[in-house]
Short mmCIF file of C-alpha atoms and ligand atoms in Angstrom, two decimals:
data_model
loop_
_atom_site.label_atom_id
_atom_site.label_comp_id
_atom_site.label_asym_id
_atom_site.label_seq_id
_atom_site.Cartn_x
_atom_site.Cartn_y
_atom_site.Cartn_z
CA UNK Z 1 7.54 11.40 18.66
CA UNK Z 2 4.48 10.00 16.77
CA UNK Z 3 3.90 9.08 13.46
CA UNK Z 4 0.08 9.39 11.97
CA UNK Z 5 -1.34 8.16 8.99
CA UNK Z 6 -4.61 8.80 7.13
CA UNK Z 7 -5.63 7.12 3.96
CA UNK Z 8 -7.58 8.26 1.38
CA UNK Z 9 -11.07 7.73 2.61
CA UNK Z 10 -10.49 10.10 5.64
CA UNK Z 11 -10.17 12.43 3.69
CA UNK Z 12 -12.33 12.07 1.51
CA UNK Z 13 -14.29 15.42 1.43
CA UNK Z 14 -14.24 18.60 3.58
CA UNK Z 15 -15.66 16.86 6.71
CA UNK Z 16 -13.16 14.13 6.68
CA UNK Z 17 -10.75 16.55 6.67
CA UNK Z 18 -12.11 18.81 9.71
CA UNK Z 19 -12.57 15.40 11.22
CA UNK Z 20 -8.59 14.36 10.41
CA UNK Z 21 -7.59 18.22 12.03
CA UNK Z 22 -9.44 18.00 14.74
CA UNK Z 23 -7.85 14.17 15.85
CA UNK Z 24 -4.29 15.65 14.78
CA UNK Z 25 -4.86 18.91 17.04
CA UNK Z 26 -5.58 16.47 20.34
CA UNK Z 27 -2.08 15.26 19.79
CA UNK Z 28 -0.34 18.30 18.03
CA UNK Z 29 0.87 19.28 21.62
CA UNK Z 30 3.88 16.27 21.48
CA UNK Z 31 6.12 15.96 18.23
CA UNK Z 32 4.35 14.63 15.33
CA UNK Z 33 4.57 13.73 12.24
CA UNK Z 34 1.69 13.01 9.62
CA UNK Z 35 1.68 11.21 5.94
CA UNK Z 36 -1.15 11.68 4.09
CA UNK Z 37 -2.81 9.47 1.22
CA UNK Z 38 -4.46 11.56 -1.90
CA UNK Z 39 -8.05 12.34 -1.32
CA UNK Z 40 -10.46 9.70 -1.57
CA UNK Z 41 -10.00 7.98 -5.02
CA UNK Z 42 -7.62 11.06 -6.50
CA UNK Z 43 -5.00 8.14 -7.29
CA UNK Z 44 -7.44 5.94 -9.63
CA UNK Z 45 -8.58 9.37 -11.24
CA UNK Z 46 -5.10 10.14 -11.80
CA UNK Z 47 -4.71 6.74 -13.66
CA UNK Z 48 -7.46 6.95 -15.73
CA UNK Z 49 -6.47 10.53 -17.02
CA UNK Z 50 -2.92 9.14 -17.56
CA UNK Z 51 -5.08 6.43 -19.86
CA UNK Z 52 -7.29 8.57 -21.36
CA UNK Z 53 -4.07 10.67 -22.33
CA UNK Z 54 -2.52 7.60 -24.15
CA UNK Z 55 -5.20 6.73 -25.66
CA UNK Z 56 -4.87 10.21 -27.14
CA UNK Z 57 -8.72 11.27 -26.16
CA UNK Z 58 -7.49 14.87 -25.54
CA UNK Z 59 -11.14 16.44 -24.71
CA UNK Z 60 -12.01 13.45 -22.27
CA UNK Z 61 -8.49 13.63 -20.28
CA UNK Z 62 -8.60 17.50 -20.35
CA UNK Z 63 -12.43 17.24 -18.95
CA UNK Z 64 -10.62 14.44 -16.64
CA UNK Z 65 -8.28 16.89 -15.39
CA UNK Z 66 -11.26 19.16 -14.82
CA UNK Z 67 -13.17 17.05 -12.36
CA UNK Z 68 -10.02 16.56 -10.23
CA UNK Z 69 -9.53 20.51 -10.14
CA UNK Z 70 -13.01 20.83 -9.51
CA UNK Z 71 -13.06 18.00 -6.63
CA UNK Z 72 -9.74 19.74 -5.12
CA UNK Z 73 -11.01 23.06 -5.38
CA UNK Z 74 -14.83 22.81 -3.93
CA UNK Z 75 -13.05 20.84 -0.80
CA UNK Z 76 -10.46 24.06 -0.16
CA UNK Z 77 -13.74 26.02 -0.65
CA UNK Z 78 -15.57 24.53 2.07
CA UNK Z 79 -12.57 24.43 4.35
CA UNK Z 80 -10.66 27.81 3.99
CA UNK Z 81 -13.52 30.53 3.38
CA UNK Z 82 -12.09 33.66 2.79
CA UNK Z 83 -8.56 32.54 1.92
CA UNK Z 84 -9.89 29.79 -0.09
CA UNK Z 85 -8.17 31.60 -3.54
CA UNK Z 86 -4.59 31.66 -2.35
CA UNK Z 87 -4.79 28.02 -1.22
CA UNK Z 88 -6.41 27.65 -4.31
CA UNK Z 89 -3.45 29.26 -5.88
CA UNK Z 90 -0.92 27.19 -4.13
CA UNK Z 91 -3.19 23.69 -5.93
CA UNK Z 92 -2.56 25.44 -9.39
CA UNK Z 93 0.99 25.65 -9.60
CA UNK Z 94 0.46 21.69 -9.22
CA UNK Z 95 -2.39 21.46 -12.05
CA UNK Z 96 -0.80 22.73 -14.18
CA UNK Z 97 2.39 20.83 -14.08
CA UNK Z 98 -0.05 18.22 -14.44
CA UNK Z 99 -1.69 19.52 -17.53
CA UNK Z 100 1.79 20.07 -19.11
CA UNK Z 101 2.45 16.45 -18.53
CA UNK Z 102 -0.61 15.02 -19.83
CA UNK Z 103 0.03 17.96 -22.74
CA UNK Z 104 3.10 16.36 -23.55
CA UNK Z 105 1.80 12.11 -23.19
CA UNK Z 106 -0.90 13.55 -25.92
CA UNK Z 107 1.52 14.95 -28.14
CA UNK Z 108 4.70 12.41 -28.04
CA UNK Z 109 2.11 9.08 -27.66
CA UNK Z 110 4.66 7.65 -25.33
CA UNK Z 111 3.69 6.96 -21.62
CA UNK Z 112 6.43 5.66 -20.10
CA UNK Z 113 6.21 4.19 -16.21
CA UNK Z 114 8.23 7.03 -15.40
CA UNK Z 115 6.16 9.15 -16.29
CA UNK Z 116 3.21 7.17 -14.79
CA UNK Z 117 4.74 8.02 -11.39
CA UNK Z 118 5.40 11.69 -11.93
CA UNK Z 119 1.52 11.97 -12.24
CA UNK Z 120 0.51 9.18 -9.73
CA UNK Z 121 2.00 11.71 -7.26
CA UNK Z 122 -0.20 14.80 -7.54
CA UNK Z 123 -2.94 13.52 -5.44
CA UNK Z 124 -0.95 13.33 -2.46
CA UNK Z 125 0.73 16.65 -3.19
CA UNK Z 126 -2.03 17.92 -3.32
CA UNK Z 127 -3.88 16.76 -0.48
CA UNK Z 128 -1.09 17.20 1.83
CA UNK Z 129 -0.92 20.78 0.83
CA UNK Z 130 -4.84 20.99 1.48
CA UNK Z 131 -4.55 19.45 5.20
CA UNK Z 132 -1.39 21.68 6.18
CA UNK Z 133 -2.79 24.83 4.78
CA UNK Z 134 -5.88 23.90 6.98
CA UNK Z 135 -3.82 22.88 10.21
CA UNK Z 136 -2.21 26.01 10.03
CA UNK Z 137 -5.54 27.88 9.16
CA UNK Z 138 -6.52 26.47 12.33
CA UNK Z 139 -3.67 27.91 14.01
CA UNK Z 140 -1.46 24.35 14.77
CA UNK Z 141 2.37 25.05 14.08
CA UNK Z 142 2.87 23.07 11.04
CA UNK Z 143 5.89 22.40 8.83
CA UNK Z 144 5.20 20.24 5.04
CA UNK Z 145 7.79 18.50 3.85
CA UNK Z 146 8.02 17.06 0.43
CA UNK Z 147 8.73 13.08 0.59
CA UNK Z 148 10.45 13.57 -3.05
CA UNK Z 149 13.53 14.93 -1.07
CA UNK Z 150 13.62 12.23 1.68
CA UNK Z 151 12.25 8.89 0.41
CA UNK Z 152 15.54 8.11 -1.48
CA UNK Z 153 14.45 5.54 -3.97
CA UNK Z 154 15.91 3.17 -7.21
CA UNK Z 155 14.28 3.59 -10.56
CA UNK Z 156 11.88 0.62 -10.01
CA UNK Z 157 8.99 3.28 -11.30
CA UNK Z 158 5.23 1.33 -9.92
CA UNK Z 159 6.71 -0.02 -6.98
CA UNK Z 160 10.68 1.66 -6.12
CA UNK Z 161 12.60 0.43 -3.76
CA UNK Z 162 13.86 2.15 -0.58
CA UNK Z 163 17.56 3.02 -0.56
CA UNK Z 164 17.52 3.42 3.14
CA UNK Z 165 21.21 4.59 4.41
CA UNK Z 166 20.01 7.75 1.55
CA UNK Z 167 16.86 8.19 3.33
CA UNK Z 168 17.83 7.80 7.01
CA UNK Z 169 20.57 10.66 6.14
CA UNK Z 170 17.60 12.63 4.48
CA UNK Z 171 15.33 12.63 7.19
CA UNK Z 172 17.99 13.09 9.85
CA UNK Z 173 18.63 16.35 7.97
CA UNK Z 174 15.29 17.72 6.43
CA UNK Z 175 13.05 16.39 8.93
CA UNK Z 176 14.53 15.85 12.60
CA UNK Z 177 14.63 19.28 13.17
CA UNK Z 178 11.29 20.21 12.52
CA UNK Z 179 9.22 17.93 14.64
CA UNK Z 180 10.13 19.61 18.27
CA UNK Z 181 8.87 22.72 16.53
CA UNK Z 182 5.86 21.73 14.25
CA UNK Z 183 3.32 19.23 13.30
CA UNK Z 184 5.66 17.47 10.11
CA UNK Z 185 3.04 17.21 7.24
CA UNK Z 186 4.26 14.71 4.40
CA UNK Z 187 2.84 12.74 1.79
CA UNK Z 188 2.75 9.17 1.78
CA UNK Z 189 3.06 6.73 -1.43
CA UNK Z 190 5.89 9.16 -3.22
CA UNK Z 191 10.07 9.26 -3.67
CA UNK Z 192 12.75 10.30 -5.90
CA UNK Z 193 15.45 8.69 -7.65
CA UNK Z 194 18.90 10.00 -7.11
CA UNK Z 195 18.45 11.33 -10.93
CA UNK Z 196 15.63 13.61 -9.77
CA UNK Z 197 12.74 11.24 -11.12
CA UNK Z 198 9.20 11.09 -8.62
CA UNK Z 199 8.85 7.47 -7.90
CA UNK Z 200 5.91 5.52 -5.80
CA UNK Z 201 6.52 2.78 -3.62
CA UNK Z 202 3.30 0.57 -4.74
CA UNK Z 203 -0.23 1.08 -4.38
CA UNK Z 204 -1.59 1.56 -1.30
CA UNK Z 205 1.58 2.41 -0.48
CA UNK Z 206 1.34 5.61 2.46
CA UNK Z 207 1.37 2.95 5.09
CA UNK Z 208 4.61 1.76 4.24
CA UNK Z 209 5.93 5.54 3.98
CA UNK Z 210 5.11 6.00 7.77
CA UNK Z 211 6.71 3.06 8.99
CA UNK Z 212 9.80 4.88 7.09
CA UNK Z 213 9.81 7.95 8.41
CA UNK Z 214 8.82 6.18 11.84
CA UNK Z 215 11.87 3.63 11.65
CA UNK Z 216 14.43 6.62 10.67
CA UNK Z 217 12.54 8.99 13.25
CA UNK Z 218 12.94 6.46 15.86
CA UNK Z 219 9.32 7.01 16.75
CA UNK Z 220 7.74 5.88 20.05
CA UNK Z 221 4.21 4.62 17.75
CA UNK Z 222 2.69 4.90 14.71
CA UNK Z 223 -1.25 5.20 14.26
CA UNK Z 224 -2.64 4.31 11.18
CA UNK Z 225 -6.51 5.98 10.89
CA UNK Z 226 -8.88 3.73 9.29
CA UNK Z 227 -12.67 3.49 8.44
CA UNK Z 228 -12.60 0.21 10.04
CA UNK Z 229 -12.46 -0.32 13.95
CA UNK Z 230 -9.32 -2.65 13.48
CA UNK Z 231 -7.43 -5.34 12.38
CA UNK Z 232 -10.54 -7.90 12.64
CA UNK Z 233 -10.72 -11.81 12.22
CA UNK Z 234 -12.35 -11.78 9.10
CA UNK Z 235 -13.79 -9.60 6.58
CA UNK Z 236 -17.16 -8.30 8.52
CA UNK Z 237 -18.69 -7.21 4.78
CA UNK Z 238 -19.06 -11.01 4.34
CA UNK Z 239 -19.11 -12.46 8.26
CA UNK Z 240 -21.35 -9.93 10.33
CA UNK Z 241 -20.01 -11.65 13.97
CA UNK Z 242 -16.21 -11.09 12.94
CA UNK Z 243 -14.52 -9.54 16.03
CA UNK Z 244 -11.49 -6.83 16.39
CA UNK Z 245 -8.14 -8.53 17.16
CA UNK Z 246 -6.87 -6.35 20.09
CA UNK Z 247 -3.10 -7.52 20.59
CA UNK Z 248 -1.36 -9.05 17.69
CA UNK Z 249 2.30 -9.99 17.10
CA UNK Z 250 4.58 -8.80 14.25
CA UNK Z 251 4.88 -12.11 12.89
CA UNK Z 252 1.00 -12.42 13.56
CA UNK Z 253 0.59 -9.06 11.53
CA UNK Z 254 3.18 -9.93 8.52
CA UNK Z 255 1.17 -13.42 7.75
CA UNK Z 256 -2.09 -11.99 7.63
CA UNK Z 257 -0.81 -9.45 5.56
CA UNK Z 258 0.68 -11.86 3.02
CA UNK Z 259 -2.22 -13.88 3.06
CA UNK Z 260 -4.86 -11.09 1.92
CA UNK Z 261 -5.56 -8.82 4.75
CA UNK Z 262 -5.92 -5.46 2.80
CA UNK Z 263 -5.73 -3.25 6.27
CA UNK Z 264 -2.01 -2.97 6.21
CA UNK Z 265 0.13 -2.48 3.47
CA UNK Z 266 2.66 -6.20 3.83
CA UNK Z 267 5.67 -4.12 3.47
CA UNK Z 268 5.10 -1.55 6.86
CA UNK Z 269 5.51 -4.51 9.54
CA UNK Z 270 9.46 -4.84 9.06
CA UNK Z 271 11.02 -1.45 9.42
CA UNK Z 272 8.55 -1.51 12.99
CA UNK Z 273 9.66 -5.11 13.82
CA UNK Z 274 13.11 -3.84 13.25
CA UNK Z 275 12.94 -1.18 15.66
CA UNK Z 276 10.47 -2.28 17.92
CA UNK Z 277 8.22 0.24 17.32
CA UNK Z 278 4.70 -0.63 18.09
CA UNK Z 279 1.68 -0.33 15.30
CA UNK Z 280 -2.01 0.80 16.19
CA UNK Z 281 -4.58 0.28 14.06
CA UNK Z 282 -7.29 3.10 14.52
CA UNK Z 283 -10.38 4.07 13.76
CA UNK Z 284 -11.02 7.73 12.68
CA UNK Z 285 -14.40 7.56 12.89
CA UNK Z 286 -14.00 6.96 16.65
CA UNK Z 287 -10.83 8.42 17.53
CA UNK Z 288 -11.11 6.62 21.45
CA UNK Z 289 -11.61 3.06 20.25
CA UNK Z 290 -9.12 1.11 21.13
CA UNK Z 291 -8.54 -0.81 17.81
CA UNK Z 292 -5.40 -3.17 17.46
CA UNK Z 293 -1.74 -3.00 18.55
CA UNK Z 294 0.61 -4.35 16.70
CA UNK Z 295 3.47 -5.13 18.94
CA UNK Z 296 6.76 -7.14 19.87
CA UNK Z 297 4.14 -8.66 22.45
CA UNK Z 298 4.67 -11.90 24.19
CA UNK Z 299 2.46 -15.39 22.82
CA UNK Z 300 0.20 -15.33 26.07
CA UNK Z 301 -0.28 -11.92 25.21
CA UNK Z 302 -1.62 -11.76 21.46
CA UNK Z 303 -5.16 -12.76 19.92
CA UNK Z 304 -5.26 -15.99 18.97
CA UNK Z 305 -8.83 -16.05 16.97
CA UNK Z 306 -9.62 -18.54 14.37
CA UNK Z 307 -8.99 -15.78 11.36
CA UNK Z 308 -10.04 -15.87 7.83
CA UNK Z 309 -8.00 -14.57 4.70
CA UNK Z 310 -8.74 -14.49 1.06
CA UNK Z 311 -6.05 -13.37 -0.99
CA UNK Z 312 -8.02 -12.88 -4.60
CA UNK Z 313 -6.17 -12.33 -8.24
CA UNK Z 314 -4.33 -16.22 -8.11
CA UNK Z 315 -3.56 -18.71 -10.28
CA UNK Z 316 -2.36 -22.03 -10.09
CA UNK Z 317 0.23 -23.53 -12.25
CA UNK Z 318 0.71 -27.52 -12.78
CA UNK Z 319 4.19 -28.52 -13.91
CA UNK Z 320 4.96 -32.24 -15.34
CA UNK Z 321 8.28 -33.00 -16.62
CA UNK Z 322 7.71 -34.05 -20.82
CA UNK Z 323 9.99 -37.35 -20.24
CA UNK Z 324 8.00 -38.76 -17.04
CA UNK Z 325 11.30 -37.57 -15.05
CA UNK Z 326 10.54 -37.54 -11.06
CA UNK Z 327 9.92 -33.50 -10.35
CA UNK Z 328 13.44 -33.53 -8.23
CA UNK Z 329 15.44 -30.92 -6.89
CA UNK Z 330 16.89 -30.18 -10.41
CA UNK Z 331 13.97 -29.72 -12.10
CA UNK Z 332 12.33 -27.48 -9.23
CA UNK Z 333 15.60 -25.47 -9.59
CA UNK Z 334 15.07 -24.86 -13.12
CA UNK Z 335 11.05 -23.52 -12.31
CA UNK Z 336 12.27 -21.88 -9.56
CA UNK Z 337 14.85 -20.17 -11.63
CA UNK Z 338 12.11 -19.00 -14.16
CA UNK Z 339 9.73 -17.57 -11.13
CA UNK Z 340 12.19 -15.85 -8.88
CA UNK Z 341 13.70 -14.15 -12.43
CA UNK Z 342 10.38 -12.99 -13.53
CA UNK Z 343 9.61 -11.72 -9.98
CA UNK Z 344 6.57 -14.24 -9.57
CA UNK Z 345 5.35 -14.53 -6.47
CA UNK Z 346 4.38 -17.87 -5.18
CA UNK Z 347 2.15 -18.35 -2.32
CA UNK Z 348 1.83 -22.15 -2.12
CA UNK Z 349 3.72 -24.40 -3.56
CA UNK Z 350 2.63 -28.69 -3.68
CA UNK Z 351 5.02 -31.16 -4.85
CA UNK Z 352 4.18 -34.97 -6.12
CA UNK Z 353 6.56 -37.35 -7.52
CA UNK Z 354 6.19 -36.18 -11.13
CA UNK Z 355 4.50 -32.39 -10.53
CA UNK Z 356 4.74 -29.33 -8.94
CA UNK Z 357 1.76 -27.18 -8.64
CA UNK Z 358 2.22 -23.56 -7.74
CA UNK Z 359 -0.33 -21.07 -6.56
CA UNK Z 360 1.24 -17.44 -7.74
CA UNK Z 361 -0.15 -13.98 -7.93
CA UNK Z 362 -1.86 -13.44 -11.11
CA UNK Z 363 -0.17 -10.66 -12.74
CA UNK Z 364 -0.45 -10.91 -16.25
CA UNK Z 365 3.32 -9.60 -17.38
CA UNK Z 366 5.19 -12.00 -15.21
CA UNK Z 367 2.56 -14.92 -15.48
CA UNK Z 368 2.40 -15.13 -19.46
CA UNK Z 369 6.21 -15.40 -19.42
CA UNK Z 370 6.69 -17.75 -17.23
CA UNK Z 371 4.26 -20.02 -18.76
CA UNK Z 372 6.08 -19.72 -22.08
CA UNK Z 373 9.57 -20.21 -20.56
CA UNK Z 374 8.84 -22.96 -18.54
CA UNK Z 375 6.74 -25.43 -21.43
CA UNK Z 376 9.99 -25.23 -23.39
CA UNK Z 377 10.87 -28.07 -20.55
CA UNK Z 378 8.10 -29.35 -19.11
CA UNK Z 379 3.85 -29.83 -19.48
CA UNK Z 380 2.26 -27.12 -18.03
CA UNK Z 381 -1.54 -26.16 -16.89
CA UNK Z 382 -1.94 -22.87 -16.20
CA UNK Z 383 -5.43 -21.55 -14.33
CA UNK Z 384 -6.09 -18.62 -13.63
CA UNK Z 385 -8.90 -16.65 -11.91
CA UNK Z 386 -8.61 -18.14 -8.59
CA UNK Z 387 -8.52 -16.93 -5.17
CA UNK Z 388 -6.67 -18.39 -1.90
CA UNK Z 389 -8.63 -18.68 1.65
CA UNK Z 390 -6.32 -19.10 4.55
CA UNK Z 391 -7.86 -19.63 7.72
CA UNK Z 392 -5.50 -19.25 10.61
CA UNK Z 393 -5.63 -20.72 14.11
CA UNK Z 394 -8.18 -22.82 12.99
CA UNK Z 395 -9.97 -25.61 15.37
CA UNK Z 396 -9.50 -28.31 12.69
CA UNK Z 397 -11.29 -30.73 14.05
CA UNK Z 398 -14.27 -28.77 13.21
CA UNK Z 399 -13.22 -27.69 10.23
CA UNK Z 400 -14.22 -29.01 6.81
CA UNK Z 401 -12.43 -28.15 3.34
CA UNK Z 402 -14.91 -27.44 0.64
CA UNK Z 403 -15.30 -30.14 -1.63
CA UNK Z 404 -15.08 -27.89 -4.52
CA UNK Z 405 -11.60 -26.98 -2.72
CA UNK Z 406 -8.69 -27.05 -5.86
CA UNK Z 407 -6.25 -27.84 -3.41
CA UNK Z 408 -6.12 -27.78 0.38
CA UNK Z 409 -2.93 -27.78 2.84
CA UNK Z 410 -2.70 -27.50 6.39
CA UNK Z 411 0.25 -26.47 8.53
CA UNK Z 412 -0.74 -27.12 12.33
CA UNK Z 413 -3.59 -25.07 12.80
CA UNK Z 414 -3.55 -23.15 10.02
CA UNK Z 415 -5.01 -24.22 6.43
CA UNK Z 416 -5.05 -22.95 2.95
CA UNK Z 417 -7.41 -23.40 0.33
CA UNK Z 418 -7.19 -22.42 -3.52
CA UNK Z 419 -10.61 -21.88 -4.80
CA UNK Z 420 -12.39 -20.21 -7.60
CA UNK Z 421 -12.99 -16.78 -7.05
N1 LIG P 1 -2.87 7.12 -2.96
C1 LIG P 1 -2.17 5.91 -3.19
C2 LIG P 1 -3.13 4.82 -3.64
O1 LIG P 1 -4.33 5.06 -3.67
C3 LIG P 1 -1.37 5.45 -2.02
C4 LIG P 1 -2.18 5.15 -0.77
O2 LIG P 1 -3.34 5.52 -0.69
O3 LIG P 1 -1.64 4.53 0.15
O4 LIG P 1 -2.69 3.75 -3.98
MG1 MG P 2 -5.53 4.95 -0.50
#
């Protein structure tokens, strides 16, 4: 079987989603399963309603509400013409949990994160309600499921954690059986803690979802449908001659993705790797292209291209012992101590004889705190608004650092750069 899924942009309005049915019905005659994202920017409407709610500006996050109704609604119009009021119908029961919620942030003032991911999850409700309603419209077999009963998940509410033996069991129970029979319609980005609670695994977080289902499915590929042609060598908004990188490795694919490439989510590459199951990269604006494989593919095999990354949101943090004490193994025990407990994520990390200078996601929580914690011991410089360039496979004898480069490593043919954003 085959896992498929589309993000938010492809479906985006009523043509995306004829467009999305019409590449799932070319492949609807072999098991398949598909996640969807929320409609095109549902999520960060969502957010700002949740906001709007807390900031107790009940006409604006009721009006809020509106335009998402209205957005969900005009789509099912276009798509379902005569039974457009009982999908319609079927949205409702949805909205209004939704207004209930946002009822009760206005009238309590509390918001908790919990709470935060129980509304986070209507978009893809409801667009995966939207796209089966329309499969089946169109006369595909199709089964939903709802990912609240399979993705098993802790109480990590933003970004929960996977209990996997809970999920494998799940899906071999809920889901197996359907996907000889039907085309398995599910909703990426959501979960459920083993209280009942709706979690989400992250932003941007459907692409990890289908590597779960695909690991636990023991699927022969996953497709992920983009509005790009590909994993490419560089961002081709900023470099108009960046190229497509056809065959890339899973350790290829995990680097890039830790070191900024937005096209995959970092944490869908290990349940494949771990399975061997092999990763295209498509484009759903030309459903033939090619695009990139992802793959447990030998080194002769894989693109090799010089490849350039910028990972944005860093900051860089000097540390001095106070006494003039060499920065040894005890003292970078004692800042690592402070990071890995704070759940700071480094991404570089250059030691002297008397500093350490560490180049960490800027996340304003976690960076704060471990500022504080760690001058109680030592001088530190913290500087924010910074971004990290990584340029893989580089030929470095023709490369030059910036001068206005912060700081500049190299690891063979690889080399990072910290620079202002
Ligand atoms: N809809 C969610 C988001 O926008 C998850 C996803 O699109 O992958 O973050
Ligand atoms: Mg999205």
């Amino acid at each position: 079987m085959k896992v498929f899924k589309f993000g938010g942009a492809s479906v985006k309005d009523a043509e995306g989603i004829r467009n999305v049915a019409s590449i799932i019905r070319q492949y609807a005659h072999s098991p398949l399963l598909v996640v969807v994202s929320a409609m095109d920017k549902t999520t960060n409407a969502l957010e700002e309603l949740a906001n709007l709610a807390t900031c107790s500006q009940k006409a604006e996050a009721l009006a809020q509400l509106e335009r998402i109704r209205r957005f969900h609604y005009g789509i099912v119009e276009q798509l379902f013409a005569d039974q457009a009021g009982e999908v319609q119908v079927s949205l409702s029961v949805y909205l209004t949990e939704l207004e209930q919620i946002v009822q009760g942030i206005l009238l309590l003032r509390d918001f908790p994160d919990r709470v935060y991911d129980r509304i986070m999850a209507y978009g893809e409700l409801l667009s995966s309600v939207t796209l089966q309603r329309y499969l089946q419209y169109l006369g595909i077999a199709t089964q939903w499921i709802d990912s609240r009963n399979t993705i098993a998940t802790d109480a990590q509410y933003k970004s929960a954690n996977v209990l996997w033996a809970q999920t494998q069991e799940n899906i071999r129970q809920q889901v197996a059986p359907w996907v000889r029979h039907a085309v398995v319609v599910t909703q990426g980005f959501i979960g459920r803690t083993a209280e009942g609670h709706t979690t989400t695994l992250g932003r941007e977080g459907s692409d990890f979802t289908a590597s779960i289902y695909a690991h636990c499915l023991d699927a022969e590929a996953v497709s992920i449908w983009k509005d790009v042609p590909g994993v490419m060598n560089a961002d081709p908004k900023k470099f108009p001659d960046a190229v497509i990188l056809s065959r890339l490795s899973y350790e290829q694919a995990v680097e890039m993705t830790f070191y900024g490439a937005s096209v995959i989510h970092p944490k869908t590459i290990k349940p494949l790797r771990n399975k061997q199951i092999p990763l295209h990269v498509k484009c759903f604006l030309d459903a033939q292209a090619p695009g990139t494989t992802i793959s447990a593919f030998a080194e002769h095999e894989v693109d090799r291209l010089p490849t350039t990354l910028v990972k944005k949101q860093q900051a860089l943090i000097h540390i001095r012992p106070q006494d003039f004490s060499f920065m040894d193994e005890k003292m970078m025990r004692r800042v690592f101590n402070i990071t890995s407990s704070l759940a700071l994520q480094i991404n570089l990390i250059q030691s002297t004889a008397i500093s350490l200078t560490l180049c960490v996601d800027h996340k304003d929580g976690p960076l704060k705190e471990a500022v504080s914690k760690l001058e109680e011991n030592f001088s530190v410089q913290a500087t924010p608004g910074l971004a990290l360039k990584t340029i893989l496979n580089c030929d470095i004898t023709k490369l030059h650092a910036p001068t206005d480069a912060i700081l500049v490593q190299r690891d063979g043919g690889n080399i990072f750069m910290v620079i202002a954003a």
